[in-house]
Amino acid sequence: MLLLVSISVLAGDSVSTRYDAFFLEAMVQRQKENHDAAFDLLQHCVKLNPQASEAHYFLAQYYQMLRNDSLAQQCLLKAVELEPNNPTFLESVAQMYIRQQDYPKAITVVEQLYDQDKSRDELLERLFDLYQETGDNDKAVETLNRIEANEGKSERLSFAKSEIYTRMGNKAAAIAEMKTLADQYPYDLNYRGLYADMLLRNDEEEQALKLYHEILAEEPDNTRALGSLRSYYRVQGETEKVDSITEQILLNKNTTTEQRIYLMRQVVADSERTGGDSTQVLALFHKMLAQPQQNDDIATLCAAYMDLKKMPQDSVKAMLQTVLRIAPDNAAARLQLVSYAWDRKDHDEVISLCQEARQYNPEEMAFYYYQGMAYYQDDNHDMALEAFQNGIGVINEDSNPAIVSDFYAVMGDLLHQKGMTREAFEAYDSCLQWKDDNVMCLNNYAYFLSEMNEQLDKAEQMSYKTIKAEPKSATYLDTYAWILFMQQRYSEAKIYIDQALQNDSDSSAVITEHAGDIYIQNHEPERAVELWQQALKKDPQNKLLARKIRQRKYIKKK
């Protein structure tokens, strides 16, 4: 529906005044993103004044949003018909034709735009692309010449023209274009190298090779000429020359790190394709690393290659340490070293590596996690808790949910050991918010609730998830059986404690004692006493167990 416009305007005699009021209101609603209202108002504007180009133009945009391409085109072309030199309208028409892949019509409009404003060099770039789309190579070259007239001769333009001439089969023109560039800048050896490249591409090998050698005689470290020669000999299969030039480029002071990385990836690929002998590849890496390093990229690539070749861990470790000497903030390298130390159960090294990492990568949560776990494994619970608590400070919405969940789970265990039950349960709740199927947390949380004889329904639901996830876990089956026991569901508890005993390869004292408690409540005293006696052998200092055996009854732990 149309929005209400003032009665005084509607009552006025002037169509123009009414049009202006409706159009202004349409723009206001458009600005407010009330698009339905704006669309209705614009339709009314066109009825009031069919010659209003701007109303047709904005209507076209709404029809485009409605995916009514036919009406969008009709409105847009009407706007241009009414105002043929409006650059905004023409831009939209050009984009419309490009979307429709009607490149000839798009070219006509873009040419018109450029005729109106020859300062818009980007229009020539667009024309160049359009002429290439239509396959009109002559017009594409002509457009490059127009750009060149504005910008002057350049590598980019000359190379583009040469590419087109090559596609056209006009080898002489392709070569001449690059020769002209090289002649214009006789002291720039890179342009001479481009000229040589074009000679080579157009089957003038002898002349191209001569030019490369002239460049290298003048500048032995010219990486462009060396790279081109290497590519040529590689195609020819001249391995010794390729290897020689490869080393020359890699050790060249003018070679960028990016060029070295690209070349080494090619060397590795070639090596793998021809048998995978790592000797030469590693020799190249070591020669490069003997030079001063601007960054850790080469050392990192070398470590990755050594890992790919499954080299001894000590060798990879040494290279990763080289990475850290160059870039001590390389978190990935340090994490790999942490992983190696963790696998060796070298908790001291894990702690040391993570402590250093916290200086260079204070935002990397994994280091707090591994450090905390290493302290935890060494029974240094105070330091473990400190590491985890510090790690919580770097958790954010992008953190790995599995790691965050484990953070809180272990924290909960540590806090419970310290008798901080409320804080422990808060940590468990946080753990399950990040990962509601963390079985370690679900089991411990459920068991501690059952020990306190609190929220047993919640405990039973959590514990049930663990035995569904890991039905052969004696620990999880024992917890579930014990919760059922605390709920006085003794016959059900017996089913699950029997499964726990079947899967308890270590015959743990806790599970065996629980089994005795459950059997006694199921009125099977002989079996209960037998189980308690087995438990007492495992835990001879357990006075409560001894009392249960003597009195042949369940005694609640105080």
XYZ file of C-alpha atoms in Angstrom:
558
model
C 0.000 0.000 0.000
C 1.090 3.572 -0.654
C 2.184 5.559 2.371
C 0.058 8.557 3.266
C 1.272 11.758 1.639
C 0.024 15.093 2.939
C -3.486 16.096 1.808
C -2.246 19.511 0.735
C 0.150 17.940 -1.765
C -2.450 15.522 -3.142
C -4.890 18.394 -3.489
C -2.389 20.482 -5.425
C -2.795 21.082 -9.130
C 0.826 20.354 -10.108
C 1.623 16.774 -11.252
C 5.273 17.657 -10.903
C 4.818 18.634 -7.266
C 2.993 15.411 -6.508
C 5.654 13.377 -8.320
C 8.414 15.070 -6.318
C 6.626 14.306 -3.041
C 6.111 10.628 -3.873
C 9.665 10.201 -5.208
C 11.182 11.870 -2.136
C 9.114 9.578 0.123
C 10.231 6.551 -1.938
C 13.877 7.470 -1.355
C 13.232 7.949 2.367
C 11.643 4.492 2.609
C 14.486 3.017 0.561
C 17.001 4.523 2.970
C 15.080 2.991 5.872
C 15.113 -0.350 4.016
C 11.314 -0.387 3.826
C 11.608 -1.811 0.344
C 7.986 -2.865 -0.172
C 6.835 0.682 0.501
C 9.566 2.170 -1.676
C 8.640 -0.188 -4.530
C 4.950 0.795 -4.370
C 5.815 4.496 -4.272
C 8.133 4.207 -7.292
C 5.435 2.435 -9.299
C 3.088 5.315 -8.490
C 5.828 7.793 -9.525
C 6.066 6.180 -12.988
C 2.293 6.453 -13.399
C 2.414 10.123 -12.430
C 5.363 10.893 -14.717
C 6.334 8.200 -17.267
C 9.206 10.433 -18.416
C 10.980 10.386 -15.037
C 14.203 8.527 -15.740
C 15.263 8.197 -12.098
C 12.026 6.415 -11.129
C 12.560 3.861 -13.919
C 16.177 3.405 -12.793
C 15.308 2.608 -9.165
C 12.391 0.407 -10.212
C 14.848 -1.614 -12.307
C 16.865 -2.336 -9.164
C 13.776 -3.624 -7.354
C 12.767 -5.823 -10.283
C 16.318 -7.185 -10.226
C 15.914 -8.014 -6.524
C 12.635 -9.770 -7.406
C 14.507 -11.750 -10.095
C 12.256 -10.317 -12.782
C 15.084 -9.742 -15.251
C 12.768 -8.859 -18.126
C 11.088 -5.937 -16.322
C 14.424 -4.891 -14.774
C 15.949 -4.616 -18.263
C 12.899 -2.820 -19.610
C 13.035 -0.186 -16.850
C 16.781 0.261 -17.114
C 16.727 0.728 -20.880
C 13.837 3.180 -20.478
C 15.913 5.213 -18.021
C 18.791 5.347 -20.537
C 16.395 6.260 -23.359
C 15.130 9.191 -21.293
C 18.618 10.249 -20.170
C 21.108 8.736 -22.640
C 24.258 10.388 -21.232
C 23.750 9.584 -17.566
C 26.930 7.658 -16.592
C 25.257 5.902 -13.638
C 22.518 4.539 -15.884
C 25.018 3.491 -18.524
C 27.183 1.716 -15.936
C 24.170 -0.317 -14.833
C 23.295 -1.199 -18.428
C 26.875 -2.311 -19.099
C 26.844 -4.535 -15.994
C 23.492 -5.966 -17.083
C 24.857 -6.937 -20.495
C 27.975 -8.439 -18.912
C 25.819 -10.565 -16.569
C 23.873 -11.702 -19.627
C 27.193 -12.392 -21.405
C 26.036 -10.121 -24.213
C 29.548 -8.772 -24.638
C 29.074 -6.886 -27.951
C 26.326 -4.725 -26.420
C 28.389 -4.263 -23.277
C 31.312 -3.053 -25.425
C 29.098 -0.448 -27.109
C 27.987 0.984 -23.769
C 31.487 0.976 -22.228
C 32.881 2.705 -25.324
C 30.171 5.334 -24.898
C 31.135 5.813 -21.256
C 34.801 6.233 -22.201
C 33.947 8.775 -24.904
C 32.166 10.798 -22.240
C 35.084 10.703 -19.777
C 38.532 9.797 -21.095
C 40.077 10.150 -17.633
C 38.533 6.812 -16.640
C 41.386 4.468 -17.512
C 39.617 1.549 -15.788
C 37.069 1.576 -18.641
C 39.837 0.710 -21.102
C 40.857 -2.212 -18.893
C 37.248 -3.370 -18.937
C 37.111 -3.003 -22.722
C 40.275 -5.080 -23.047
C 38.668 -7.890 -21.054
C 35.456 -7.654 -23.111
C 37.279 -7.767 -26.449
C 39.130 -10.869 -25.231
C 35.786 -12.436 -24.289
C 34.530 -11.873 -27.830
C 37.787 -13.193 -29.308
C 38.428 -9.912 -31.114
C 42.220 -9.947 -30.842
C 42.734 -6.923 -33.100
C 40.467 -4.759 -30.942
C 42.124 -6.149 -27.782
C 45.551 -5.062 -29.068
C 44.146 -1.703 -30.162
C 42.777 -1.190 -26.635
C 46.161 -2.039 -25.119
C 47.676 0.574 -27.404
C 45.159 3.117 -26.101
C 46.142 2.252 -22.525
C 49.809 2.477 -23.479
C 49.213 5.945 -24.944
C 47.963 7.064 -21.531
C 50.379 5.168 -19.263
C 53.483 4.698 -21.372
C 55.144 1.443 -22.337
C 55.337 -1.184 -19.586
C 56.155 -4.831 -19.042
C 52.526 -5.639 -18.306
C 51.160 -4.129 -21.517
C 53.925 -5.374 -23.798
C 53.655 -8.882 -22.421
C 49.864 -8.855 -22.850
C 50.207 -7.752 -26.472
C 52.841 -10.393 -27.120
C 50.577 -13.044 -25.631
C 47.797 -12.054 -28.010
C 50.114 -11.980 -31.015
C 51.337 -15.462 -30.047
C 47.761 -16.729 -29.874
C 47.134 -15.201 -33.295
C 50.161 -17.051 -34.671
C 51.922 -13.771 -35.415
C 55.324 -14.747 -34.012
C 57.153 -11.818 -35.572
C 54.821 -9.282 -33.945
C 55.045 -11.062 -30.577
C 58.849 -10.949 -30.656
C 58.963 -7.398 -32.003
C 56.750 -6.120 -29.187
C 59.127 -7.411 -26.503
C 62.182 -6.267 -28.448
C 60.760 -2.750 -28.573
C 60.329 -2.802 -24.796
C 63.887 -4.117 -24.269
C 65.322 -1.515 -26.662
C 63.437 1.281 -24.916
C 65.009 0.303 -21.576
C 68.439 -1.045 -22.625
C 69.857 -1.001 -19.094
C 67.055 -3.059 -17.596
C 68.180 -6.680 -17.918
C 64.783 -7.964 -16.849
C 63.224 -6.539 -20.013
C 65.959 -8.188 -22.016
C 65.073 -11.418 -20.235
C 61.423 -11.009 -21.198
C 62.488 -10.513 -24.791
C 64.524 -13.741 -24.576
C 61.549 -15.559 -23.067
C 59.363 -14.493 -25.976
C 62.020 -15.630 -28.455
C 62.068 -19.034 -26.766
C 58.277 -19.299 -26.784
C 58.259 -18.610 -30.489
C 60.862 -21.252 -31.379
C 63.878 -18.927 -31.684
C 65.931 -21.070 -29.281
C 69.422 -20.211 -30.474
C 68.845 -16.470 -30.279
C 67.087 -16.782 -26.889
C 69.919 -18.847 -25.334
C 72.491 -16.406 -26.626
C 70.590 -13.547 -24.992
C 70.304 -15.392 -21.642
C 74.054 -15.980 -21.584
C 74.723 -12.330 -22.441
C 72.542 -11.272 -19.512
C 74.356 -13.664 -17.149
C 77.740 -12.531 -18.376
C 76.736 -9.021 -17.402
C 74.901 -10.025 -14.200
C 75.662 -13.608 -13.036
C 72.990 -13.494 -10.316
C 70.108 -12.464 -12.570
C 67.383 -14.756 -11.247
C 65.033 -14.237 -14.198
C 67.593 -15.417 -16.736
C 68.695 -18.298 -14.494
C 65.091 -19.375 -13.981
C 64.353 -19.285 -17.693
C 67.471 -21.320 -18.494
C 66.586 -23.841 -15.824
C 63.072 -24.253 -17.257
C 64.542 -24.723 -20.749
C 67.062 -27.392 -19.668
C 64.376 -29.110 -17.574
C 62.211 -29.527 -20.658
C 65.258 -30.778 -22.572
C 65.970 -33.352 -19.841
C 69.502 -32.057 -19.168
C 69.519 -33.015 -15.485
C 73.069 -31.953 -14.612
C 72.524 -28.448 -15.945
C 69.178 -28.242 -14.149
C 70.758 -29.291 -10.836
C 73.614 -26.825 -11.244
C 71.316 -23.889 -12.003
C 68.909 -24.936 -9.256
C 71.654 -24.663 -6.641
C 72.839 -21.395 -8.139
C 69.340 -19.900 -7.830
C 68.724 -21.218 -4.325
C 71.998 -19.791 -3.008
C 71.640 -16.552 -4.960
C 71.490 -13.438 -2.795
C 68.894 -11.934 -5.163
C 66.478 -14.862 -4.846
C 63.498 -14.098 -2.637
C 62.250 -16.514 0.011
C 59.060 -16.989 -2.013
C 61.128 -17.970 -5.067
C 63.201 -20.405 -2.998
C 60.088 -22.016 -1.529
C 58.496 -22.354 -4.974
C 61.669 -23.862 -6.426
C 62.177 -26.277 -3.517
C 58.604 -27.521 -3.828
C 59.391 -28.259 -7.470
C 62.640 -30.002 -6.498
C 60.793 -32.157 -3.952
C 58.073 -33.031 -6.490
C 60.689 -34.000 -9.089
C 62.578 -36.071 -6.520
C 59.440 -37.953 -5.461
C 58.517 -38.586 -9.078
C 61.923 -40.097 -9.859
C 62.284 -42.332 -6.799
C 62.273 -40.090 -3.761
C 66.008 -39.994 -2.924
C 66.201 -37.450 -0.108
C 69.999 -37.054 -0.091
C 70.223 -34.293 -2.705
C 67.110 -32.544 -1.453
C 68.399 -32.383 2.122
C 71.813 -31.222 0.875
C 70.124 -28.242 -0.818
C 68.168 -27.439 2.336
C 71.300 -27.515 4.487
C 73.238 -25.284 2.069
C 70.436 -22.729 2.158
C 70.158 -22.891 5.949
C 73.904 -22.305 6.283
C 73.212 -18.786 4.991
C 71.650 -16.000 7.109
C 67.856 -16.488 7.236
C 65.330 -13.668 6.882
C 62.536 -15.883 8.229
C 61.792 -19.471 9.192
C 60.130 -20.543 5.906
C 63.026 -22.660 4.591
C 63.597 -24.427 7.915
C 59.867 -25.070 8.277
C 59.673 -26.542 4.761
C 62.712 -28.705 5.521
C 61.094 -30.030 8.720
C 57.910 -30.817 6.777
C 59.948 -32.658 4.131
C 61.796 -34.677 6.764
C 58.469 -35.585 8.332
C 57.150 -36.581 4.889
C 60.149 -38.877 4.413
C 59.533 -40.400 7.866
C 63.042 -39.542 9.009
C 64.074 -40.302 12.631
C 62.239 -38.149 15.131
C 65.522 -36.811 16.553
C 66.419 -35.410 13.104
C 63.032 -33.748 12.667
C 63.230 -32.459 16.239
C 66.617 -30.847 15.530
C 65.177 -29.062 12.482
C 62.156 -27.863 14.457
C 64.551 -26.451 17.044
C 66.286 -24.622 14.190
C 62.899 -23.177 13.244
C 62.437 -21.903 16.804
C 65.913 -20.378 16.912
C 64.997 -18.351 13.838
C 61.394 -17.649 14.893
C 60.706 -18.431 18.562
C 57.048 -17.471 18.077
C 56.403 -20.296 15.579
C 53.566 -21.993 17.453
C 53.168 -24.877 15.001
C 56.819 -25.948 15.314
C 56.709 -25.758 19.097
C 53.459 -27.713 19.231
C 55.056 -30.475 17.172
C 57.961 -30.595 19.627
C 55.457 -30.723 22.487
C 53.715 -33.617 20.748
C 56.998 -35.530 20.438
C 57.813 -34.950 24.116
C 54.302 -35.985 25.144
C 54.568 -39.236 23.195
C 57.866 -39.962 24.998
C 56.171 -39.121 28.328
C 58.897 -36.520 28.865
C 56.729 -34.278 31.014
C 59.622 -32.014 32.023
C 60.275 -31.115 28.379
C 56.564 -30.584 27.742
C 56.409 -28.181 30.689
C 59.546 -26.324 29.559
C 58.384 -25.983 25.947
C 54.959 -24.769 27.008
C 56.361 -22.292 29.513
C 58.502 -20.722 26.777
C 55.544 -20.738 24.405
C 53.446 -18.777 26.886
C 55.942 -15.920 26.447
C 55.840 -15.952 22.644
C 52.299 -17.255 22.007
C 50.271 -16.202 25.066
C 47.046 -16.520 23.071
C 47.596 -20.174 22.071
C 45.410 -22.274 24.357
C 47.015 -25.628 23.490
C 50.213 -24.761 25.397
C 48.314 -24.173 28.637
C 46.479 -27.445 28.088
C 49.600 -29.559 27.532
C 51.468 -27.880 30.368
C 48.558 -28.443 32.728
C 48.230 -32.085 31.667
C 51.975 -32.656 32.127
C 51.819 -31.258 35.681
C 48.676 -33.348 36.270
C 50.410 -36.547 35.121
C 53.280 -35.752 37.525
C 50.774 -35.251 40.396
C 51.741 -31.579 40.715
C 48.130 -30.536 41.030
C 48.712 -26.959 42.174
C 50.802 -26.122 39.104
C 48.379 -28.010 36.877
C 45.464 -25.962 38.180
C 47.450 -22.733 37.690
C 48.156 -23.623 34.053
C 44.509 -24.458 33.337
C 43.205 -21.356 35.059
C 45.596 -19.168 33.054
C 44.513 -20.931 29.874
C 40.862 -20.089 30.474
C 41.752 -16.442 30.011
C 42.579 -16.978 26.331
C 39.434 -18.941 25.457
C 37.273 -17.234 22.841
C 34.464 -18.118 20.444
C 36.959 -19.488 17.907
C 38.620 -21.866 20.385
C 38.565 -25.606 19.741
C 35.515 -26.906 21.689
C 37.138 -30.283 22.391
C 40.224 -28.700 23.993
C 38.189 -26.144 25.965
C 35.919 -28.920 27.184
C 38.899 -30.966 28.390
C 40.287 -27.822 30.059
C 37.234 -27.508 32.239
C 36.919 -31.267 32.792
C 40.433 -31.609 34.245
C 39.982 -28.387 36.205
C 36.847 -29.866 37.720
C 38.764 -32.980 38.789
C 41.540 -30.878 40.336
C 39.128 -28.629 42.197
C 37.216 -31.651 43.510
C 40.446 -33.163 44.811
C 41.027 -29.906 46.716
C 37.592 -30.191 48.293
C 36.255 -27.215 46.293
C 33.068 -29.027 45.313
C 30.994 -26.036 44.190
C 33.805 -24.719 41.983
C 34.406 -28.223 40.612
C 30.765 -28.603 39.588
C 30.825 -25.145 37.955
C 33.847 -26.272 35.923
C 32.020 -29.448 34.882
C 28.996 -27.404 33.813
C 31.260 -25.186 31.686
C 32.865 -28.277 30.182
C 29.501 -29.660 29.083
C 28.445 -26.311 27.613
C 31.370 -26.574 25.203
C 30.955 -30.290 24.507
C 27.931 -32.024 25.959
C 29.264 -35.512 25.181
C 32.583 -35.250 27.044
C 32.378 -38.733 28.583
C 35.203 -38.226 31.072
C 33.449 -35.197 32.518
C 30.009 -36.836 32.425
C 31.318 -39.857 34.331
C 33.204 -37.951 37.012
C 30.465 -35.377 37.505
C 27.839 -38.116 37.819
C 29.948 -40.179 40.231
C 30.719 -37.243 42.530
C 27.033 -36.324 42.647
C 26.190 -39.915 43.588
C 28.800 -39.891 46.355
C 27.065 -36.841 47.789
C 23.650 -38.477 47.221
C 22.549 -35.339 45.363
C 20.734 -34.778 42.042
C 20.694 -38.510 41.371
C 18.339 -38.178 38.404
C 20.755 -35.761 36.738
C 23.660 -38.055 37.619
C 21.854 -41.088 36.152
C 21.160 -39.259 32.870
C 24.785 -38.149 32.529
C 26.164 -41.583 33.382
C 23.819 -43.306 30.933
C 25.344 -41.216 28.115
C 28.788 -42.588 28.956
C 27.789 -46.252 28.772
C 25.996 -45.613 25.493
C 29.177 -44.037 24.153
C 31.557 -46.671 25.582
C 29.558 -49.802 26.540
C 32.700 -51.820 27.382
C 34.177 -49.331 29.849
C 34.337 -50.925 33.292
C 34.701 -47.507 34.924
C 31.615 -46.054 33.260
C 29.566 -49.220 33.886
C 30.590 -49.127 37.565
C 29.531 -45.482 37.888
C 26.150 -46.185 36.317
C 25.617 -49.243 38.524
C 26.559 -47.235 41.616
C 24.094 -44.452 40.778
C 21.337 -47.046 40.348
C 22.386 -48.464 43.738
C 22.090 -45.014 45.322
C 18.600 -44.772 43.795
C 17.813 -48.130 45.454
C 17.305 -49.755 42.055
C 19.292 -52.771 43.202
C 18.276 -55.365 40.612
C 19.161 -52.977 37.745
C 22.421 -52.061 39.474
C 23.364 -55.753 39.580
C 23.016 -56.068 35.779
C 25.475 -53.251 35.148
C 27.953 -54.116 37.905
C 28.211 -57.634 36.452
C 29.088 -56.060 33.079
C 31.655 -53.863 34.850
C 33.269 -56.922 36.461
C 33.388 -58.711 33.091
C 35.202 -55.753 31.524
C 37.444 -54.940 34.525
C 40.719 -56.550 33.484
C 42.546 -55.145 36.539
C 39.887 -56.274 39.058
C 40.049 -52.876 40.761
C 39.253 -52.687 44.466
C 36.638 -49.951 44.002
C 34.593 -51.835 41.398
C 34.817 -55.093 43.346
C 33.735 -53.386 46.570
C 30.801 -51.730 44.785
C 29.839 -55.145 43.413
C 29.763 -56.560 46.962
C 27.599 -53.665 48.155
C 25.165 -54.249 45.305
C 25.005 -58.024 45.856
C 24.333 -57.659 49.575
C 21.373 -55.398 48.804
C 20.155 -58.026 46.332
C 20.090 -60.555 49.236
C 23.097 -62.576 48.032
C 25.388 -62.347 51.095
C 27.758 -65.182 50.135
C 28.627 -63.594 46.822
C 28.818 -60.161 48.478
C 31.336 -61.338 51.082
C 33.379 -63.086 48.385
C 33.583 -59.851 46.407
C 34.456 -57.790 49.497
C 37.251 -60.209 50.337
C 38.667 -59.832 46.804
C 38.528 -56.068 47.228
C 40.279 -56.230 50.615
C 43.197 -58.128 49.078
C 43.624 -55.183 46.693
C 43.109 -52.600 49.457
C 44.183 -54.200 52.764
C 44.092 -50.877 54.681
C 40.353 -50.427 53.984
C 38.847 -50.736 57.482
C 35.303 -50.192 56.229
C 35.647 -53.239 53.981
C 36.824 -55.330 56.897
C 33.775 -54.269 58.932
C 31.424 -55.163 56.049
C 32.955 -58.644 55.897
C 32.719 -59.151 59.665
C 29.152 -57.875 59.910
C 28.041 -59.294 56.530
C 26.115 -56.138 55.686
C 26.419 -52.887 53.739
C 27.827 -50.031 55.793
C 27.478 -46.555 54.359
C 30.687 -44.574 54.009
C 30.697 -41.550 56.313
